[in-house]
Amino acid sequence: MGAIKLDDISTKAPGNLEKDKVKQQNLELAEELNELQNLLYAESKHSVLVIIQGMDASGKDGAIRKVFGNLNPQGVRVESYKAPTARELSHDFLWRIHRDTPAKGMIQVFNRSQYEDVLITRVHKMIDDETAVKRMKAINDFENLLKEHNNTSILKFYLHISKEEQAKRLQERLDDKTKQWKYNEADFTEAKLWKLYMKAYEDCFHTCNKIPWTIVPSDNNWYKEHIIATTLRDTLKSLKMRYPGLKKE
Amino acid sequence: MGAIKLDDISTKAPGNLEKDKVKQQNLELAEELNELQNLLYAESKHSVLVIIQGMDASGKDGAIRKVFGNLNPQGVRVESYKAPTARELSHDFLWRIHRDTPAKGMIQVFNRSQYEDVLITRVHKMIDDETAVKRMKAINDFENLLKEHNNTSILKFYLHISKEEQAKRLQERLDDKTKQWKYNEADFTEAKLWKLYMKAYEDCFHTCNKIPWTIVPSDNNWYKEHIIATTLRDTLKSLKMRYPGLKKE
């Protein structure tokens, strides 16, 4: 597979899709996911880790609300990674991540993830390229551990939006009183580093591809949700799960 | 207030209620809770702890799925307490509970809780009455800590079912292939201890009443969900929350 070039990938839904039809399919997918999750929880043999990455305002929160908001909350957890605390910084960068990985039967969603430690840190030159490469290798080993030793299916999504769409959404946060709490001046500063971020992301897709990434065109929320829900559905179905019978005592 | 006598409280929905109407109201409540939760999360000044207790098959899992399943999973967490691990047992009984209390902005649901340490343990004579009384006092102090020092609203629900309804539901678990994984032979043994459990519960309601309990008639799921959702809605509304404006930098 050639290297992923984000510039070459559309951020929009394919033109031949009808929004209303896809939205209807999303409702059906929600039902299907509900049943599959119940099975995952009942069987408790596998676990699922969903990693959601993307630039500011790429729609990470919304994707989580829409795709995972209809599942049984007892079987889903969401962790949002912010700047590490002093205690977290006094450990290796995967320490706080490992704590939150899914137990068997569970779906764990990461809103941002271990990848921030080779993205924001790299773009801001808090780490050099050599360290970034070492970290990406550690991430590969870590993901393999989860896969091999806890039957964890790892789904990695990059929410791909255009610079223009981002600018529009950040402005909305300023204008809408119910969204102002999400506004952060630093987001505009980060937006200026767009090219550096794209480069750092492309390097992740290339170096951490043993478990592949899904690039999700995310200018249209309905399409973004559709891709994530479909991928999750297909993954859960591939596990060939069954309801356990009565326990033998 | 006189002591609560569970035998005197109906386990059924009031006869004058129409199931279909209440179910429609439950859908509207779900919308309302969604908006209030968004506000709770945005403002991040208060937190909510929902404690759900009840006998086996009283519908704890279902209540969590139905009432909290429509909220944004990023703002809700569910913790189910099972028998403590060796590590947990080497600490005080509130140690594992404290770890899971809600951060500001969050709704935390406990499926079983600290109260198990004065219920199952007491019924099975793993602790004597004196220890139970001491523990209940510690629970009061602990709940006060959360309330005073983290603006935590604590809602305590007891899902009240009849012995007959429980017997019916446990039998269903045996008969329905998609429910057999929930079946546990020990549940039938526990059911025989019904009276002792009722007594232990009544003692909790009496001794740990600084933050009051809601006794939820739970033979009818639609009514159970209605009571929990209404109580949660009223609590959230009473917080008089507002969307924060722009941060001052």
PDB file of N, CA and C in Angstrom, chain A residues 64-106:
ATOM      1  N   ILE A  64     -19.063  10.566  18.747  1.00  0.00           N
ATOM      2  CA  ILE A  64     -19.215   9.712  19.936  1.00  0.00           C
ATOM      3  C   ILE A  64     -20.665   9.735  20.403  1.00  0.00           C
ATOM      4  N   ARG A  65     -21.263  10.919  20.425  1.00  0.00           N
ATOM      5  CA  ARG A  65     -22.645  11.038  20.875  1.00  0.00           C
ATOM      6  C   ARG A  65     -23.571  10.262  19.944  1.00  0.00           C
ATOM      7  N   LYS A  66     -23.371  10.409  18.650  1.00  0.00           N
ATOM      8  CA  LYS A  66     -24.300   9.812  17.705  1.00  0.00           C
ATOM      9  C   LYS A  66     -24.109   8.302  17.532  1.00  0.00           C
ATOM     10  N   VAL A  67     -22.884   7.852  17.414  1.00  0.00           N
ATOM     11  CA  VAL A  67     -22.670   6.433  17.122  1.00  0.00           C
ATOM     12  C   VAL A  67     -22.741   5.575  18.397  1.00  0.00           C
ATOM     13  N   PHE A  68     -22.240   6.111  19.498  1.00  0.00           N
ATOM     14  CA  PHE A  68     -22.169   5.299  20.716  1.00  0.00           C
ATOM     15  C   PHE A  68     -23.252   5.665  21.727  1.00  0.00           C
ATOM     16  N   GLY A  69     -24.000   6.725  21.416  1.00  0.00           N
ATOM     17  CA  GLY A  69     -25.007   7.234  22.342  1.00  0.00           C
ATOM     18  C   GLY A  69     -26.239   6.354  22.441  1.00  0.00           C
ATOM     19  N   ASN A  70     -26.401   5.427  21.519  1.00  0.00           N
ATOM     20  CA  ASN A  70     -27.569   4.545  21.587  1.00  0.00           C
ATOM     21  C   ASN A  70     -27.246   3.188  22.189  1.00  0.00           C
ATOM     22  N   LEU A  71     -26.001   2.982  22.517  1.00  0.00           N
ATOM     23  CA  LEU A  71     -25.618   1.691  23.086  1.00  0.00           C
ATOM     24  C   LEU A  71     -25.937   1.670  24.585  1.00  0.00           C
ATOM     25  N   ASN A  72     -25.872   0.498  25.159  1.00  0.00           N
ATOM     26  CA  ASN A  72     -26.074   0.355  26.594  1.00  0.00           C
ATOM     27  C   ASN A  72     -24.874   0.968  27.328  1.00  0.00           C
ATOM     28  N   PRO A  73     -25.101   2.008  28.127  1.00  0.00           N
ATOM     29  CA  PRO A  73     -23.963   2.693  28.757  1.00  0.00           C
ATOM     30  C   PRO A  73     -23.165   1.789  29.696  1.00  0.00           C
ATOM     31  N   GLN A  74     -23.791   0.698  30.120  1.00  0.00           N
ATOM     32  CA  GLN A  74     -23.068  -0.227  30.989  1.00  0.00           C
ATOM     33  C   GLN A  74     -21.926  -0.928  30.248  1.00  0.00           C
ATOM     34  N   GLY A  75     -22.008  -0.970  28.934  1.00  0.00           N
ATOM     35  CA  GLY A  75     -20.986  -1.666  28.150  1.00  0.00           C
ATOM     36  C   GLY A  75     -20.075  -0.756  27.345  1.00  0.00           C
ATOM     37  N   VAL A  76     -20.216   0.550  27.520  1.00  0.00           N
ATOM     38  CA  VAL A  76     -19.386   1.514  26.784  1.00  0.00           C
ATOM     39  C   VAL A  76     -18.715   2.471  27.746  1.00  0.00           C
ATOM     40  N   ARG A  77     -17.474   2.766  27.495  1.00  0.00           N
ATOM     41  CA  ARG A  77     -16.807   3.822  28.248  1.00  0.00           C
ATOM     42  C   ARG A  77     -16.136   4.764  27.282  1.00  0.00           C
ATOM     43  N   VAL A  78     -16.128   6.034  27.638  1.00  0.00           N
ATOM     44  CA  VAL A  78     -15.440   7.025  26.828  1.00  0.00           C
ATOM     45  C   VAL A  78     -14.375   7.684  27.690  1.00  0.00           C
ATOM     46  N   GLU A  79     -13.194   7.794  27.163  1.00  0.00           N
ATOM     47  CA  GLU A  79     -12.152   8.529  27.877  1.00  0.00           C
ATOM     48  C   GLU A  79     -11.644   9.631  26.944  1.00  0.00           C
ATOM     49  N   SER A  80     -11.613  10.857  27.461  1.00  0.00           N
ATOM     50  CA  SER A  80     -11.100  11.978  26.671  1.00  0.00           C
ATOM     51  C   SER A  80      -9.736  12.341  27.225  1.00  0.00           C
ATOM     52  N   TYR A  81      -8.748  12.308  26.375  1.00  0.00           N
ATOM     53  CA  TYR A  81      -7.400  12.615  26.862  1.00  0.00           C
ATOM     54  C   TYR A  81      -7.077  14.086  26.674  1.00  0.00           C
ATOM     55  N   LYS A  82      -6.788  14.719  27.782  1.00  0.00           N
ATOM     56  CA  LYS A  82      -6.362  16.118  27.766  1.00  0.00           C
ATOM     57  C   LYS A  82      -4.861  16.142  28.073  1.00  0.00           C
ATOM     58  N   ALA A  83      -4.324  17.343  28.274  1.00  0.00           N
ATOM     59  CA  ALA A  83      -2.910  17.459  28.640  1.00  0.00           C
ATOM     60  C   ALA A  83      -2.644  16.593  29.870  1.00  0.00           C
ATOM     61  N   PRO A  84      -1.558  15.822  29.862  1.00  0.00           N
ATOM     62  CA  PRO A  84      -1.289  14.931  30.995  1.00  0.00           C
ATOM     63  C   PRO A  84      -1.039  15.697  32.294  1.00  0.00           C
ATOM     64  N   THR A  85      -1.426  15.079  33.405  1.00  0.00           N
ATOM     65  CA  THR A  85      -1.161  15.666  34.728  1.00  0.00           C
ATOM     66  C   THR A  85       0.305  15.434  35.097  1.00  0.00           C
ATOM     67  N   ALA A  86       0.718  16.083  36.174  1.00  0.00           N
ATOM     68  CA  ALA A  86       2.099  15.906  36.654  1.00  0.00           C
ATOM     69  C   ALA A  86       2.367  14.432  36.966  1.00  0.00           C
ATOM     70  N   ARG A  87       1.393  13.780  37.571  1.00  0.00           N
ATOM     71  CA  ARG A  87       1.574  12.373  37.920  1.00  0.00           C
ATOM     72  C   ARG A  87       1.707  11.517  36.664  1.00  0.00           C
ATOM     73  N   GLU A  88       0.883  11.812  35.675  1.00  0.00           N
ATOM     74  CA  GLU A  88       0.946  11.039  34.429  1.00  0.00           C
ATOM     75  C   GLU A  88       2.278  11.257  33.717  1.00  0.00           C
ATOM     76  N   LEU A  89       2.750  12.493  33.771  1.00  0.00           N
ATOM     77  CA  LEU A  89       4.021  12.798  33.102  1.00  0.00           C
ATOM     78  C   LEU A  89       5.208  12.117  33.766  1.00  0.00           C
ATOM     79  N   SER A  90       5.026  11.700  35.004  1.00  0.00           N
ATOM     80  CA  SER A  90       6.143  11.035  35.681  1.00  0.00           C
ATOM     81  C   SER A  90       6.170   9.540  35.368  1.00  0.00           C
ATOM     82  N   HIS A  91       5.316   9.128  34.430  1.00  0.00           N
ATOM     83  CA  HIS A  91       5.320   7.746  33.926  1.00  0.00           C
ATOM     84  C   HIS A  91       5.594   7.748  32.426  1.00  0.00           C
ATOM     85  N   ASP A  92       5.766   6.550  31.849  1.00  0.00           N
ATOM     86  CA  ASP A  92       5.866   6.469  30.395  1.00  0.00           C
ATOM     87  C   ASP A  92       4.546   6.917  29.779  1.00  0.00           C
ATOM     88  N   PHE A  93       4.562   7.303  28.497  1.00  0.00           N
ATOM     89  CA  PHE A  93       3.367   7.936  27.892  1.00  0.00           C
ATOM     90  C   PHE A  93       2.191   6.986  27.704  1.00  0.00           C
ATOM     91  N   LEU A  94       2.439   5.673  27.828  1.00  0.00           N
ATOM     92  CA  LEU A  94       1.327   4.724  27.676  1.00  0.00           C
ATOM     93  C   LEU A  94       0.690   4.317  29.010  1.00  0.00           C
ATOM     94  N   TRP A  95       1.276   4.806  30.090  1.00  0.00           N
ATOM     95  CA  TRP A  95       0.790   4.414  31.422  1.00  0.00           C
ATOM     96  C   TRP A  95      -0.670   4.788  31.640  1.00  0.00           C
ATOM     97  N   ARG A  96      -1.003   6.034  31.340  1.00  0.00           N
ATOM     98  CA  ARG A  96      -2.391   6.462  31.580  1.00  0.00           C
ATOM     99  C   ARG A  96      -3.357   5.831  30.578  1.00  0.00           C
ATOM    100  N   ILE A  97      -2.831   5.455  29.429  1.00  0.00           N
ATOM    101  CA  ILE A  97      -3.649   4.841  28.390  1.00  0.00           C
ATOM    102  C   ILE A  97      -4.011   3.400  28.772  1.00  0.00           C
ATOM    103  N   HIS A  98      -3.020   2.691  29.256  1.00  0.00           N
ATOM    104  CA  HIS A  98      -3.200   1.275  29.581  1.00  0.00           C
ATOM    105  C   HIS A  98      -4.303   1.074  30.613  1.00  0.00           C
ATOM    106  N   ARG A  99      -4.330   1.962  31.574  1.00  0.00           N
ATOM    107  CA  ARG A  99      -5.335   1.944  32.641  1.00  0.00           C
ATOM    108  C   ARG A  99      -6.759   1.940  32.088  1.00  0.00           C
ATOM    109  N   ASP A 100      -6.944   2.548  30.918  1.00  0.00           N
ATOM    110  CA  ASP A 100      -8.298   2.739  30.384  1.00  0.00           C
ATOM    111  C   ASP A 100      -8.664   1.756  29.269  1.00  0.00           C
ATOM    112  N   THR A 101      -7.824   0.782  28.994  1.00  0.00           N
ATOM    113  CA  THR A 101      -8.132  -0.150  27.908  1.00  0.00           C
ATOM    114  C   THR A 101      -9.322  -1.036  28.303  1.00  0.00           C
ATOM    115  N   PRO A 102     -10.057  -1.520  27.309  1.00  0.00           N
ATOM    116  CA  PRO A 102     -11.335  -2.187  27.610  1.00  0.00           C
ATOM    117  C   PRO A 102     -11.194  -3.581  28.214  1.00  0.00           C
ATOM    118  N   ALA A 103     -12.029  -3.858  29.203  1.00  0.00           N
ATOM    119  CA  ALA A 103     -12.168  -5.215  29.742  1.00  0.00           C
ATOM    120  C   ALA A 103     -12.933  -6.048  28.722  1.00  0.00           C
ATOM    121  N   LYS A 104     -12.841  -7.345  28.812  1.00  0.00           N
ATOM    122  CA  LYS A 104     -13.598  -8.217  27.908  1.00  0.00           C
ATOM    123  C   LYS A 104     -15.096  -7.922  28.051  1.00  0.00           C
ATOM    124  N   GLY A 105     -15.768  -7.851  26.917  1.00  0.00           N
ATOM    125  CA  GLY A 105     -17.192  -7.542  26.929  1.00  0.00           C
ATOM    126  C   GLY A 105     -17.487  -6.065  26.710  1.00  0.00           C
ATOM    127  N   MET A 106     -16.436  -5.237  26.798  1.00  0.00           N
ATOM    128  CA  MET A 106     -16.639  -3.783  26.785  1.00  0.00           C
ATOM    129  C   MET A 106     -16.203  -3.137  25.465  1.00  0.00           C
TER     130      MET A 106
END
